[in-house]
Structures are given as structure tokens and as C-alpha cells.
């Protein structure tokens, strides 16, 4: 496809997306001096942008102030864990919501980054860990995550629907058994322990408040990256492949290449989440990337809502709260029953997740906004 055709197709896609995103123009008729006067009531774009930025600023201020108003348990166990799981679920939400690809191997990619952190960095298993500098280990872990995600994309992008789900699930299960049965590299069932984030002088990132801010920084960065990418020509083309693959091929787009690139970008997000996850738990083992853990990421994304990046973090918060407080009402062994029931209720009553339910309730409370 020539460069001129590419630019023409991108301009056409962007103009179509812009026309779809514009709110409908409504009119209001009034009578002045005995003659009807028609005025436009189209919302001001500037006021809409200002309102959106104000909401983002309020949410960010709340997140920044939160650690100073909550206990260490809520800061570390609830706040930081929700942000980390939200980053990993965000990688799945990006693939499913904007690319139409439901991948169950995102936690596997995160686990590869986590194992790389343990193997190349410091851990209690001195005979395996190489004790390299943390910054080099982090970069290498993210590169391995992106590479693994790209390979998974090359295998799975030519399939659709249930076949993509089964292929990525098979890859996740294969990785689980590989880490469990290999003792030379992955230390088998025991895995690695004593994996801590770096310490800068007196600042210990393992402490609840510093680690929370570290997780918040990468969560905001990941969210902003997704919001930016989906508005680029690549993101618009990716959404086109989601909506009508045949038409995009007819226009000259390489659908497989776009999907593989989407897997690579999602792998970068999952790699960041995997490094933070291994620092959070201070250990990693095959159970970290087991089948139930793979499905938990899908549940988080669905509960929050896959059609908006914010849904991943809302779903993660709901999941972590249920995980920590549902055991006060029922036995820990029945937690899967609770989370499974919640998952079914969300699918039945709000397929768009909690975020979609909020939009519907807001539309009922403010019906004028829907006009």
C-alpha cells in the first residue's frame, strides 16, 4: 500500500470517527417580536473538555491524598494491589475493547516479566539469580514481555473468537507447567522469594506509601498511553479491524500486522504490571500465573468494563475488595463462588461492566444529557 493511499485512508477514518463522536445538534425555537427564532443548543466543546479535565484532576487529587488518610493495609493491600492488577487488566481491555481480541495470556506475559526480574536480579535463590542492576533488569524484563507478547500475537492473530481464547489459554497453561516442572531456570514449584524493589538512600520503595505512589505513577502512565494510542492513526485502524476486518483488508490495511503490534503494546503494559506484581508479592511461583489467576484478569476486565480503559482499574478495585472482605462473610474456599456469581450478574445486567452501569444510571438521573 502506497504512502498516499495510507494517508488518504487515515484521513477518511479520522473524519468518520470525528463525525461519529460529535454530539447531535439540537435546536430550540423561541418567539421574539412575534417571529419564531431558532437557536442552536449544541454543547460547547471547550466546556466539555474543561469538564472532563476537571473530573480527571479531582480523581487524581483523591488518589494522591488517599495514602495519607488510610491505614497501611488499605494503602498497600487494597490501593497498590488494585493499581497493579488494573495495569495488567488494562492490557487485556486494550486488546479486547479496541482490537476485538480476548487474550487469556496477559498474566502469562506479566509472569515472564516477573520471572525475568527474579532470574536476572536479586532473590533468595542465589544459585540462579544473576544479581544484575535493577534498572537493567527492569528494561530487560519489559523487552522479554514485549517479545513474548509479539510471539503470542503471531500465533493467535489469524484466529477469531473462541479460537483466540483457547490458543492464548493453552499458551498460559503451557507456561504454568513449564515453570512448575523446570528447576534449572524457574526453580520449580517453589519459585523465587525475597524479590524487593530498589532502595534509594533512605527511601524504601517497599514501604506502603512509596510503593503506592510508584504503582500510581505507572498506572496513570499506562492509562494515558492507551488513551493516546487509540486516537492515533494506528489506533483508529485497529478499531477498524475490530469492526470490519474484510473492509479494512479491502482498503489495503495489513490486519495481521496491526493485531501483532497491538499485542506488542499490550505486552509492554503487562510487563510493567508484572514487574510491579513481583515487587508487591516479593516472590513469584507457578501459582502466580496459574489457570485461576489467568481467568481472574479476564474477570477483572469484564467486571469493570472493557470498552473504556478506566474500567480495568474499577474492576481491579472491586475484585480486590471482594477478595479481602468476602472471607468475613463466607469461607475462603468459597471465594470463587462469590466472584463467579458477581461475574454472571455483571454479564446479565450490565455487559459493559460497572462503568457501563454507571453511565446508564447517570443517563436515567440526567436524561437531558442523552439528548
XYZ file of C-alpha atoms in Angstrom:
371
model
C 0.000 0.000 0.000
C 1.485 3.355 -1.036
C 2.062 6.213 1.383
C -0.535 8.398 -0.395
C -3.211 5.702 -0.055
C -2.302 5.240 3.621
C -2.650 8.961 4.358
C -5.919 9.148 2.429
C -7.355 6.139 4.306
C -6.223 7.549 7.655
C -7.810 10.934 6.909
C -11.038 9.203 5.922
C -11.039 7.059 9.075
C -10.280 10.051 11.295
C -13.007 12.167 9.677
C -15.555 9.370 10.081
C -14.563 8.866 13.715
C -14.751 12.617 14.327
C -18.242 12.842 12.800
C -19.436 9.913 14.922
C -18.014 11.424 18.099
C -19.689 14.815 17.571
C -22.825 15.297 19.664
C -26.041 15.841 17.747
C -27.054 19.426 17.155
C -30.354 20.215 18.834
C -32.403 23.371 18.259
C -34.732 25.407 20.375
C -37.445 27.665 18.969
C -38.433 30.846 20.778
C -40.716 33.736 19.834
C -39.302 37.251 19.765
C -41.185 40.270 18.358
C -43.888 37.941 17.100
C -41.435 35.946 14.967
C -40.046 32.499 15.741
C -36.318 32.404 16.413
C -34.309 29.168 16.160
C -31.124 28.864 18.185
C -28.622 26.027 18.411
C -28.042 24.259 21.729
C -25.018 22.212 20.644
C -22.705 21.695 23.646
C -19.598 23.808 23.657
C -16.553 21.650 23.009
C -14.416 23.833 25.208
C -16.746 23.423 28.172
C -16.891 19.650 27.619
C -13.103 19.402 27.542
C -12.815 21.585 30.621
C -15.377 19.448 32.456
C -13.507 16.258 31.539
C -10.170 17.696 32.658
C -11.775 18.810 35.908
C -13.027 15.278 36.582
C -9.592 13.845 35.869
C -7.999 16.418 38.189
C -10.416 15.569 41.007
C -9.775 11.839 40.640
C -6.015 12.386 40.583
C -6.144 14.584 43.698
C -8.164 11.923 45.523
C -5.648 9.239 44.538
C -2.728 11.416 45.662
C -4.302 12.261 49.023
C -5.592 8.736 49.685
C -2.380 7.274 51.242
C -2.340 10.000 53.903
C -5.903 9.281 55.000
C -5.875 5.472 55.033
C -4.099 2.799 57.032
C -1.105 0.880 55.684
C -3.347 -2.092 54.948
C -5.638 -0.063 52.686
C -2.736 1.747 51.055
C -0.676 -1.337 50.239
C -3.051 -4.300 50.228
C -6.002 -2.530 48.605
C -4.664 0.531 46.786
C -1.373 -0.719 45.358
C -2.693 -4.167 44.503
C -5.706 -2.683 42.693
C -3.456 -0.431 40.618
C -1.132 -3.295 39.655
C -3.917 -5.688 38.698
C -5.567 -2.786 36.885
C -2.476 -2.295 34.699
C -2.453 -5.974 33.699
C -6.226 -5.950 33.098
C -5.769 -2.753 31.075
C -3.573 -4.665 28.625
C -6.413 -7.161 28.137
C -9.027 -4.401 27.898
C -6.959 -2.707 25.183
C -6.787 -5.884 23.111
C -10.426 -6.833 23.618
C -12.049 -3.406 23.636
C -10.139 -1.804 20.771
C -8.845 -4.803 18.843
C -11.594 -7.367 19.393
C -9.069 -9.954 20.657
C -9.757 -11.621 24.005
C -6.378 -12.900 25.175
C -6.076 -15.027 28.307
C -2.274 -14.907 28.215
C -1.779 -11.366 29.523
C -0.916 -12.587 33.006
C 1.470 -15.063 31.373
C 3.257 -12.124 29.735
C 3.305 -10.339 33.087
C 4.669 -13.515 34.666
C 7.507 -13.642 32.124
C 8.497 -10.120 33.181
C 8.220 -11.161 36.828
C 10.363 -14.260 36.371
C 12.913 -12.205 34.416
C 13.095 -9.796 37.355
C 13.786 -12.701 39.706
C 16.254 -14.536 37.456
C 18.352 -11.582 36.325
C 18.001 -9.592 39.543
C 18.241 -10.462 43.226
C 16.317 -13.174 45.052
C 16.756 -15.720 47.812
C 17.768 -18.348 45.228
C 21.349 -17.190 44.811
C 22.428 -20.098 42.620
C 20.017 -18.989 39.868
C 19.620 -15.227 40.241
C 22.318 -13.232 38.466
C 22.250 -10.115 40.675
C 22.261 -7.613 37.784
C 21.427 -3.901 38.416
C 17.722 -3.285 38.937
C 17.405 -0.767 36.081
C 18.968 -3.154 33.580
C 16.814 -5.994 34.875
C 13.644 -3.889 34.539
C 14.411 -2.910 30.946
C 15.278 -6.490 30.035
C 12.105 -7.795 31.700
C 9.917 -5.406 29.702
C 11.710 -6.304 26.466
C 11.139 -10.002 27.131
C 7.479 -9.306 27.878
C 7.071 -7.401 24.605
C 8.853 -10.177 22.707
C 6.700 -12.883 24.275
C 3.520 -10.921 23.573
C 4.602 -10.439 19.950
C 5.143 -14.176 19.527
C 1.740 -14.872 21.090
C 0.241 -12.357 18.694
C 1.870 -14.028 15.688
C 0.315 -17.334 16.726
C -3.164 -16.082 17.607
C -3.989 -13.120 15.346
C -5.191 -15.246 12.435
C -7.959 -16.686 14.579
C -11.102 -15.107 15.980
C -13.488 -15.538 18.876
C -13.320 -18.751 20.856
C -10.251 -19.961 18.938
C -8.201 -16.957 20.090
C -9.330 -17.569 23.660
C -8.380 -21.261 23.511
C -4.971 -20.621 21.917
C -3.995 -17.987 24.476
C -5.320 -20.147 27.316
C -3.232 -23.076 26.046
C -0.142 -20.849 25.973
C -0.835 -19.745 29.548
C -1.287 -23.311 30.774
C 1.897 -24.421 28.971
C 3.856 -21.647 30.664
C 2.438 -22.659 34.032
C 3.598 -26.268 33.671
C 6.972 -25.179 32.290
C 7.691 -23.060 35.364
C 6.396 -25.761 37.677
C 8.480 -28.596 36.239
C 11.694 -26.739 35.386
C 14.108 -26.354 38.303
C 17.182 -25.210 36.410
C 15.818 -21.819 35.366
C 12.479 -21.341 37.151
C 13.239 -23.247 40.407
C 10.148 -25.384 40.022
C 7.193 -25.243 42.382
C 8.959 -23.076 44.976
C 9.773 -20.256 42.577
C 11.680 -17.229 43.869
C 11.318 -15.178 47.033
C 12.843 -12.046 48.586
C 12.429 -10.009 45.395
C 12.285 -6.387 46.518
C 12.101 -3.063 44.678
C 15.198 -0.842 44.692
C 16.047 1.414 47.598
C 17.279 4.973 47.081
C 19.099 6.123 50.183
C 16.539 6.269 52.979
C 13.628 5.891 50.542
C 12.496 2.273 50.595
C 10.032 1.611 47.787
C 8.840 -1.456 49.666
C 7.159 0.768 52.253
C 3.385 1.146 51.675
C 3.202 4.827 50.731
C 6.248 4.955 48.368
C 5.189 1.724 46.682
C 1.640 3.039 46.280
C 2.921 6.168 44.548
C 5.191 4.052 42.352
C 2.197 1.929 41.297
C 0.051 5.039 40.820
C 2.658 6.627 38.572
C 2.794 3.649 36.224
C -0.995 3.217 36.340
C -1.535 6.816 35.231
C 1.207 6.464 32.615
C -0.357 3.265 31.247
C -3.832 4.803 31.180
C -2.575 7.896 29.362
C -0.644 5.746 26.880
C -3.756 3.756 25.977
C -5.875 6.900 25.627
C -3.233 8.360 23.317
C -2.673 5.243 21.198
C -6.361 4.691 20.442
C -6.529 8.215 18.951
C -3.543 7.754 16.656
C -3.915 6.513 13.046
C -2.768 3.102 14.281
C -5.453 3.063 16.973
C -8.182 4.125 14.537
C -7.094 1.408 12.094
C -7.049 -1.163 14.909
C -10.636 -0.289 15.799
C -11.485 -0.638 12.133
C -10.100 -4.185 12.129
C -12.263 -4.885 15.148
C -15.441 -3.625 13.473
C -14.986 -4.877 9.912
C -11.939 -6.972 9.099
C -12.919 -7.617 5.493
C -13.410 -3.945 4.714
C -10.055 -2.991 6.243
C -8.330 -5.625 4.107
C -10.115 -4.264 1.047
C -8.788 -0.794 1.891
C -5.268 -2.206 1.858
C -4.566 -2.457 5.589
C -2.474 -5.315 6.915
C -4.862 -6.591 9.590
C -2.456 -9.193 10.969
C 0.347 -6.627 11.369
C -1.938 -4.237 13.251
C -3.050 -7.003 15.597
C 0.500 -8.170 16.259
C 1.525 -4.585 17.031
C -1.435 -4.326 19.416
C -0.230 -7.470 21.191
C 3.245 -5.954 21.496
C 1.890 -2.744 23.029
C -0.329 -4.737 25.395
C 2.726 -6.808 26.293
C 4.549 -3.660 27.353
C 1.689 -2.785 29.711
C 1.557 -6.337 31.054
C 5.336 -6.307 31.541
C 5.131 -3.163 33.681
C 2.377 -4.776 35.714
C 4.385 -7.998 36.054
C 7.429 -6.206 37.495
C 5.254 -4.319 39.973
C 3.412 -7.533 40.869
C 6.586 -9.427 41.723
C 7.781 -6.463 43.811
C 4.415 -6.329 45.546
C 4.389 -10.027 46.457
C 8.180 -10.138 46.983
C 8.015 -13.549 45.313
C 6.863 -15.361 42.211
C 5.950 -19.008 41.680
C 3.926 -21.071 39.203
C 0.797 -20.327 41.224
C 1.196 -16.654 40.345
C 0.464 -17.456 36.692
C -1.842 -20.439 37.233
C -5.109 -21.026 35.399
C -7.264 -19.400 38.073
C -5.022 -16.327 38.054
C -5.319 -16.092 34.248
C -9.103 -16.124 34.492
C -9.056 -13.549 37.286
C -7.608 -10.967 34.877
C -10.472 -11.633 32.461
C -12.985 -11.334 35.307
C -11.452 -8.021 36.408
C -11.653 -6.593 32.891
C -15.259 -7.714 32.400
C -16.434 -6.511 35.811
C -15.006 -3.051 35.240
C -15.948 -2.791 31.579
C -13.781 -3.470 28.536
C -14.952 -0.513 26.466
C -13.058 2.088 28.470
C -9.535 1.949 29.939
C -10.811 3.162 33.302
C -12.918 0.018 33.614
C -9.828 -2.120 34.214
C -8.984 -0.225 37.398
C -12.599 -0.160 38.601
C -12.818 -3.919 38.096
C -9.496 -4.437 39.881
C -10.669 -2.425 42.878
C -13.941 -4.382 43.060
C -12.051 -7.677 42.770
C -9.522 -6.808 45.479
C -12.256 -5.616 47.852
C -14.186 -8.858 47.357
C -11.003 -10.881 47.775
C -10.164 -9.246 51.089
C -13.570 -8.800 52.695
C -15.764 -11.549 51.265
C -13.973 -14.046 53.524
C -15.518 -12.237 56.505
C -18.909 -13.454 55.305
C -18.085 -16.834 53.778
C -15.273 -19.384 53.861
C -12.152 -18.581 51.882
C -12.648 -21.783 49.891
C -15.903 -20.368 48.506
C -14.434 -17.130 47.220
C -14.538 -18.425 43.647
C -18.268 -18.933 44.067
C -18.699 -15.288 45.079
C -16.542 -13.876 42.295
C -18.174 -16.217 39.768
C -21.647 -15.120 40.856
C -20.613 -11.462 40.616
C -19.218 -12.118 37.151
C -22.509 -13.671 35.983
C -24.604 -10.853 37.442
C -22.470 -8.265 35.649
C -22.813 -10.134 32.351
C -26.585 -10.434 32.739
C -27.494 -6.951 33.930
C -24.635 -4.830 32.566
C -22.499 -6.380 29.800
C -20.447 -3.165 29.764
C -19.402 -3.729 33.381
C -19.667 -1.430 36.354
C -18.614 1.544 34.264
C -21.401 0.876 31.787
C -23.865 0.536 34.656
C -22.748 3.925 35.977
C -23.279 5.537 32.571
C -26.773 4.077 32.385
C -27.681 5.281 35.866
C -26.313 8.726 35.094
C -28.417 8.799 31.936
C -31.522 7.983 33.972
C -30.753 10.658 36.552
C -29.893 13.253 33.899
C -31.998 12.381 30.831
C -31.237 15.762 29.245
C -27.626 14.643 28.657
C -28.788 11.854 26.390
C -30.473 14.296 24.009
